[in-house]
Amino acid sequence: MPKETAETMSARQKDISVAEFFAKNKHLLGFDNPRKALLTAVKEAVDNSLDACEEASILPNILVVIEDLVPGSAASNPHRFRVTVVDNGPGIVRKNIENVFGRLLFGSKFHRLKMSRGQQGIGISAAGMYGLITTGKPMGIHTRIKKGGMVVALELAINTKSNRAEVYREEGRADIPFPPTLSAVPVAYRHPKDFPTGTSVSIELEGIYRKGKGSVDEFLELVGIANPHAHITFVWPSRYYGGNSDESGVAESDATTERSGDSDNDGPGVEGIDTSIQTTTCGNITIFPRSVRELPKETVEIQPHPNGIELGTLLQMTKNAQLEDKNETLHKFLHTRFCCIDEDLADAFVDAIKLPRRVGLSALTHDNIQLLYKTFRAADLDTPPTDCLSPIGVRQMLSGLLKGLKAEFYAASSRPPTVYRGRPFQIEAGIAFGGEIDASDECRLLRLANRVPLQNLASSCCTTKATVEVNWKAYGLPQGKSCLPGGQVVIMLHMASVWVPFTSESKEAIADYDEIREEMKLALMECGRKLGIYMKKRASLLKERERRDVFKRYLGEVSKAVASVSGCNQTKLYKALFAQAEKKTALADASIDDAGNIVRRQHAALQRDDSVVVVEDRATVQVEENNKE
Amino acid sequence: MPKETAETMSARQKDISVAEFFAKNKHLLGFDNPRKALLTAVKEAVDNSLDACEEASILPNILVVIEDLVPGSAASNPHRFRVTVVDNGPGIVRKNIENVFGRLLFGSKFHRLKMSRGQQGIGISAAGMYGLITTGKPMGIHTRIKKGGMVVALELAINTKSNRAEVYREEGRADIPFPPTLSAVPVAYRHPKDFPTGTSVSIELEGIYRKGKGSVDEFLELVGIANPHAHITFVWPSRYYGGNSDESGVAESDATTERSGDSDNDGPGVEGIDTSIQTTTCGNITIFPRSVRELPKETVEIQPHPNGIELGTLLQMTKNAQLEDKNETLHKFLHTRFCCIDEDLADAFVDAIKLPRRVGLSALTHDNIQLLYKTFRAADLDTPPTDCLSPIGVRQMLSGLLKGLKAEFYAASSRPPTVYRGRPFQIEAGIAFGGEIDASDECRLLRLANRVPLQNLASSCCTTKATVEVNWKAYGLPQGKSCLPGGQVVIMLHMASVWVPFTSESKEAIADYDEIREEMKLALMECGRKLGIYMKKRASLLKERERRDVFKRYLGEVSKAVASVSGCNQTKLYKALFAQAEKKTALADASIDDAGNIVRRQHAALQRDDSVVVVEDRATVQVEENNKE
């Protein structure tokens, strides 16, 4: 038995590339199983597309195509699919293509404090790597950065050993079609005029396509709700055609993105929101149309806040600053590299650590910096600026919910921005009730972070904990102990932040920080109170109607008895009593029509509230059976 | 509002170092909060120490010291601690020190299929980085690779931007003490003769020290149970002295590791296991002594198995093989780089994909390799060799449980090795019942992977799911629906594998694969059946004793009544009846002594079983009150 020594062991030590690491640990990135892998690939591509469009101030048109490359075999076994995602973003310059698609941990979003969907620089390269691992096929990229200009088309694959891309094939010509020809997609849905510039990425991978919870369909539905400014066309594998589709959907004339859902006519809507824009499915094509035309507010990058910084980061920042300018003063360092420190405050900090006003960074000792760190921690500073955040907004949330859910009551709330660990964040909530929403013991909770839906690990997510902790019974919803509320309700929670604290790289759940959970509860309670008002009105209208019915039920008996005692005309008496009853219950009559629908005028108070939408023709009173004689 | 274009966006794209990534995402590595950070730092250092000792065939002596650098402040706030872990391993050669301690994703364990505690090459460097981030202090390293030789002492810190170490201070002389001088530790516990070679690592970090579930104490207790061949000395912060300590502990003469727990005398033990070796605490020093002298079986590295390989990996392997030898044939590639393929099978594979017998790797097309991959998947091959696994072993598990838990009944089982996704693994289970174990509604479950305790995320761990799925009522233990069993019981589960499928980088839970869960259940059921036999005997002995007592209770009455009827001597009759009763209940008398203890001879059957230990003097029958007249 050869005994190992320090020398023999040393010889085996070697570098592990980050790509090798994640290739072996691909479950950490959301590629746990074939179904989730398909979802994760779509998700990473769509997130990138939306980010790119918004940064370039372009209203996003996104085309998502999943082609089944081995139609015919059993649906429950992993198949080989080709996932293609096309956007009308600004495109990608040639020299960056390899890094964006063929290198893990490379990107523009990691080093800045700015809200975006992507934050790590792993996603799309990891999706391509998963495709390579399971099918051996490279990714296909098409990109055009200028309208009518050259289209670059290439195939590349990551070399996991080096974490660098290898280009297999490359062409660059103006006459290469963009979007690329996709036989599965009718031309109307991939019309070049909808994609003057943009990027298309194609990945062949092993996956399982199945609708339902945790599916690509659900993901895109939620993206549509959270991003009402985006127009998304989803073409799914044609062999799954039928059964799940709603054939009443889009006519061919609705196909091109500029025509559908982009009209300036607000339609028959309520309070300026077009309630007629709805997700539609025709054959194997689903369209999540654009329902608002404003782009999300543009966000700015912020500097780190002194309260939230860690000692090691501060040390590193002083080093980096000296690399950029070896004569930089502490004063300048403080007021240019942190938020909420102006020139006066910078002087105050220098004074507080007992150094001369114009001391250079290079003169600082470890102890000086440690003292500065302590002073930072204790300092009572303004909260960071919040223009780095782009909430969805109340009107947009309502518009998104109206598009995706056929409910009778909608409410939304957007909390003011606040801070956790020196990082700004903002919580928004929405609620949809009644109408065609199915009743359930525990409601559907739509969880979103920086406008991206979270579909897994719900139980360990801060959103779930916050929702469970709210007392929904106070707002008229049933709720079990430590449970989500039940009934005909869907709840939505959104966290916008420059750095969402995800519990894993696959970005599936938000870590449970007290500050975040409390804000979530406040947002939910705001919506809950409005729902409560609506629920009470609904209940009192029902009660009124019931009273009237009971009253009328006995009019016959009463008139008959009175007639037999007094000898008066029974029919005449009945009519007189009935007329009186009609008059007395006029209020309830006006409120509820014969079909049991609650009519418009009762909701004046709620309708004056911009954060509430009631769609009357869906507000069928459900307990009407009780009132039948 | 400046509109972004492909060019402006391109300018901001940059590389993210893996160290920057994990510094920002340190919760992914187990540094979620100050208490867990302290535990994780200790854990990473101890795992490395044990791995190093075992690879060099050295019985491990490990010294773990936690010094509180700000004694006096509140215990619930984060403190600054210095964690030092010293081992008697082979030491580390000078040129590798930077890479081992100051670089993430570097190591010898990632690229091979061999069982070890570490597998990713992240742990100890991440702990050092956490220390740097929270205190700004570098790590202190001491290492000696030759007995009496030079000791290298240096301070280094990771540069997160480059993921490389920077050395702050370095000395190399034979007269530097090893282990380094630690004022908190009496010399007897850090005697140079116990550490002729070895490595010491010191990290200053922000943490919280608190005993109980998820503590460093619990971790080391579990390490002791799972590694009975290791001698571990733990010196905790002296201000936590008292209250928790068991002063009856070690005398000074027991201090040095070679003297305590290392005697060849098996003591008053059962079945060759020394039941007298126990974890002892004296003041703020706890010793988890060595209770077996055999090192774990040495493991060998294996080649990947064709059934479990992925297409992408196969493609990469063919590329790598050509880099090493551009003339390598497919035949040689197959029988040298995979397990379970001999020369004949290699020929069969070449034939199966319709290529000439001596085809070179360089001639293979993508389609050839894809066909080979399909042939691999379908091939009916031997399971991989299992000499890559080193289970704890039944005797060692019993020894570990005896050392750590004062129970009355112990059983252990070790399943034969098997395979998941082409990777060999082996499951072991242990159970301890009665004695001084506290009764609870849900028992304590000790979860281990490659001999390393798992202390968090129990609910998502395969071990928990397996234990819940076993019907423990059949073995005499109470169990709620979907719950762990209750009662005076502790259960242990160990998975040994060349690649444990952890659910996260922080290695806290085993992913729930069917193959693994089934093996776990079988191992638990094996122990459970033995516990069941013991429980039944225990119950029947109790019943026997109860019967005898009832019998004797009426002897007086019977003799009196008979005497009054027949006129015979009542006392004589009573004595005769009593003698008869004594004779008839001899079996029970022999089984249960006056104190209600179950005595040795009843357990002959179980005691013939090498996987069971019963410690009679702890087996107090609990229901004895029922038997008192």
PDB file of N, CA and C in Angstrom, chain A residues 177-209:
ATOM      1  N   PRO A 177     -31.377  35.828 -43.179  1.00  0.00           N
ATOM      2  CA  PRO A 177     -32.654  36.288 -42.609  1.00  0.00           C
ATOM      3  C   PRO A 177     -32.581  36.467 -41.101  1.00  0.00           C
ATOM      4  N   PHE A 178     -33.214  37.537 -40.627  1.00  0.00           N
ATOM      5  CA  PHE A 178     -33.376  37.706 -39.188  1.00  0.00           C
ATOM      6  C   PHE A 178     -34.804  38.144 -38.935  1.00  0.00           C
ATOM      7  N   PRO A 179     -35.551  37.527 -38.082  1.00  0.00           N
ATOM      8  CA  PRO A 179     -35.211  36.313 -37.335  1.00  0.00           C
ATOM      9  C   PRO A 179     -34.859  35.147 -38.253  1.00  0.00           C
ATOM     10  N   PRO A 180     -34.086  34.186 -37.771  1.00  0.00           N
ATOM     11  CA  PRO A 180     -33.732  33.041 -38.599  1.00  0.00           C
ATOM     12  C   PRO A 180     -34.993  32.267 -39.002  1.00  0.00           C
ATOM     13  N   THR A 181     -34.911  31.562 -40.118  1.00  0.00           N
ATOM     14  CA  THR A 181     -36.049  30.785 -40.605  1.00  0.00           C
ATOM     15  C   THR A 181     -36.372  29.662 -39.608  1.00  0.00           C
ATOM     16  N   LEU A 182     -37.612  29.666 -39.149  1.00  0.00           N
ATOM     17  CA  LEU A 182     -38.043  28.612 -38.215  1.00  0.00           C
ATOM     18  C   LEU A 182     -39.271  27.973 -38.838  1.00  0.00           C
ATOM     19  N   SER A 183     -39.113  26.760 -39.353  1.00  0.00           N
ATOM     20  CA  SER A 183     -40.196  26.143 -40.114  1.00  0.00           C
ATOM     21  C   SER A 183     -41.443  25.944 -39.258  1.00  0.00           C
ATOM     22  N   ALA A 184     -41.265  25.820 -37.950  1.00  0.00           N
ATOM     23  CA  ALA A 184     -42.410  25.555 -37.076  1.00  0.00           C
ATOM     24  C   ALA A 184     -43.276  26.798 -36.868  1.00  0.00           C
ATOM     25  N   VAL A 185     -42.762  27.961 -37.309  1.00  0.00           N
ATOM     26  CA  VAL A 185     -43.457  29.212 -36.985  1.00  0.00           C
ATOM     27  C   VAL A 185     -43.947  29.894 -38.259  1.00  0.00           C
ATOM     28  N   PRO A 186     -45.265  30.138 -38.376  1.00  0.00           N
ATOM     29  CA  PRO A 186     -45.761  30.879 -39.546  1.00  0.00           C
ATOM     30  C   PRO A 186     -45.049  32.224 -39.658  1.00  0.00           C
ATOM     31  N   VAL A 187     -44.838  32.658 -40.898  1.00  0.00           N
ATOM     32  CA  VAL A 187     -44.067  33.881 -41.135  1.00  0.00           C
ATOM     33  C   VAL A 187     -44.649  35.080 -40.383  1.00  0.00           C
ATOM     34  N   ALA A 188     -45.985  35.125 -40.273  1.00  0.00           N
ATOM     35  CA  ALA A 188     -46.628  36.276 -39.618  1.00  0.00           C
ATOM     36  C   ALA A 188     -46.116  36.480 -38.199  1.00  0.00           C
ATOM     37  N   TYR A 189     -45.700  35.392 -37.566  1.00  0.00           N
ATOM     38  CA  TYR A 189     -45.265  35.496 -36.174  1.00  0.00           C
ATOM     39  C   TYR A 189     -43.776  35.805 -36.032  1.00  0.00           C
ATOM     40  N   ARG A 190     -43.069  35.803 -37.151  1.00  0.00           N
ATOM     41  CA  ARG A 190     -41.635  36.112 -37.082  1.00  0.00           C
ATOM     42  C   ARG A 190     -41.297  37.106 -38.194  1.00  0.00           C
ATOM     43  N   HIS A 191     -42.158  38.113 -38.307  1.00  0.00           N
ATOM     44  CA  HIS A 191     -41.996  39.071 -39.399  1.00  0.00           C
ATOM     45  C   HIS A 191     -40.786  39.968 -39.137  1.00  0.00           C
ATOM     46  N   PRO A 192     -39.891  40.131 -40.147  1.00  0.00           N
ATOM     47  CA  PRO A 192     -38.681  40.943 -39.934  1.00  0.00           C
ATOM     48  C   PRO A 192     -38.974  42.343 -39.416  1.00  0.00           C
ATOM     49  N   LYS A 193     -40.116  42.923 -39.770  1.00  0.00           N
ATOM     50  CA  LYS A 193     -40.359  44.294 -39.319  1.00  0.00           C
ATOM     51  C   LYS A 193     -40.557  44.375 -37.799  1.00  0.00           C
ATOM     52  N   ASP A 194     -40.917  43.256 -37.191  1.00  0.00           N
ATOM     53  CA  ASP A 194     -41.046  43.245 -35.727  1.00  0.00           C
ATOM     54  C   ASP A 194     -39.695  43.062 -35.034  1.00  0.00           C
ATOM     55  N   PHE A 195     -38.693  42.706 -35.824  1.00  0.00           N
ATOM     56  CA  PHE A 195     -37.368  42.451 -35.252  1.00  0.00           C
ATOM     57  C   PHE A 195     -36.292  43.146 -36.078  1.00  0.00           C
ATOM     58  N   PRO A 196     -36.297  44.495 -36.123  1.00  0.00           N
ATOM     59  CA  PRO A 196     -35.308  45.208 -36.951  1.00  0.00           C
ATOM     60  C   PRO A 196     -33.876  44.955 -36.494  1.00  0.00           C
ATOM     61  N   THR A 197     -33.675  44.897 -35.174  1.00  0.00           N
ATOM     62  CA  THR A 197     -32.390  44.460 -34.629  1.00  0.00           C
ATOM     63  C   THR A 197     -32.754  43.353 -33.638  1.00  0.00           C
ATOM     64  N   GLY A 198     -31.730  42.741 -33.063  1.00  0.00           N
ATOM     65  CA  GLY A 198     -32.047  41.731 -32.050  1.00  0.00           C
ATOM     66  C   GLY A 198     -31.107  40.558 -32.050  1.00  0.00           C
ATOM     67  N   THR A 199     -31.445  39.613 -31.212  1.00  0.00           N
ATOM     68  CA  THR A 199     -30.617  38.423 -31.043  1.00  0.00           C
ATOM     69  C   THR A 199     -31.522  37.206 -31.008  1.00  0.00           C
ATOM     70  N   SER A 200     -31.048  36.133 -31.625  1.00  0.00           N
ATOM     71  CA  SER A 200     -31.756  34.858 -31.544  1.00  0.00           C
ATOM     72  C   SER A 200     -30.777  33.823 -31.031  1.00  0.00           C
ATOM     73  N   VAL A 201     -31.211  33.035 -30.063  1.00  0.00           N
ATOM     74  CA  VAL A 201     -30.339  31.975 -29.565  1.00  0.00           C
ATOM     75  C   VAL A 201     -31.095  30.652 -29.635  1.00  0.00           C
ATOM     76  N   SER A 202     -30.411  29.628 -30.144  1.00  0.00           N
ATOM     77  CA  SER A 202     -30.996  28.305 -30.340  1.00  0.00           C
ATOM     78  C   SER A 202     -30.171  27.282 -29.575  1.00  0.00           C
ATOM     79  N   ILE A 203     -30.838  26.475 -28.757  1.00  0.00           N
ATOM     80  CA  ILE A 203     -30.125  25.450 -27.998  1.00  0.00           C
ATOM     81  C   ILE A 203     -30.818  24.113 -28.197  1.00  0.00           C
ATOM     82  N   GLU A 204     -30.050  23.100 -28.579  1.00  0.00           N
ATOM     83  CA  GLU A 204     -30.605  21.745 -28.616  1.00  0.00           C
ATOM     84  C   GLU A 204     -30.315  21.093 -27.288  1.00  0.00           C
ATOM     85  N   LEU A 205     -31.330  20.517 -26.671  1.00  0.00           N
ATOM     86  CA  LEU A 205     -31.102  19.926 -25.358  1.00  0.00           C
ATOM     87  C   LEU A 205     -32.068  18.776 -25.112  1.00  0.00           C
ATOM     88  N   GLU A 206     -31.721  17.974 -24.115  1.00  0.00           N
ATOM     89  CA  GLU A 206     -32.625  16.919 -23.677  1.00  0.00           C
ATOM     90  C   GLU A 206     -33.561  17.507 -22.641  1.00  0.00           C
ATOM     91  N   GLY A 207     -34.856  17.276 -22.823  1.00  0.00           N
ATOM     92  CA  GLY A 207     -35.807  17.834 -21.879  1.00  0.00           C
ATOM     93  C   GLY A 207     -37.109  17.065 -21.924  1.00  0.00           C
ATOM     94  N   ILE A 208     -38.032  17.499 -21.084  1.00  0.00           N
ATOM     95  CA  ILE A 208     -39.393  16.963 -21.123  1.00  0.00           C
ATOM     96  C   ILE A 208     -40.317  18.166 -21.191  1.00  0.00           C
ATOM     97  N   TYR A 209     -41.246  18.144 -22.175  1.00  0.00           N
ATOM     98  CA  TYR A 209     -42.212  19.233 -22.277  1.00  0.00           C
ATOM     99  C   TYR A 209     -43.536  18.758 -21.717  1.00  0.00           C
TER     100      TYR A 209
END
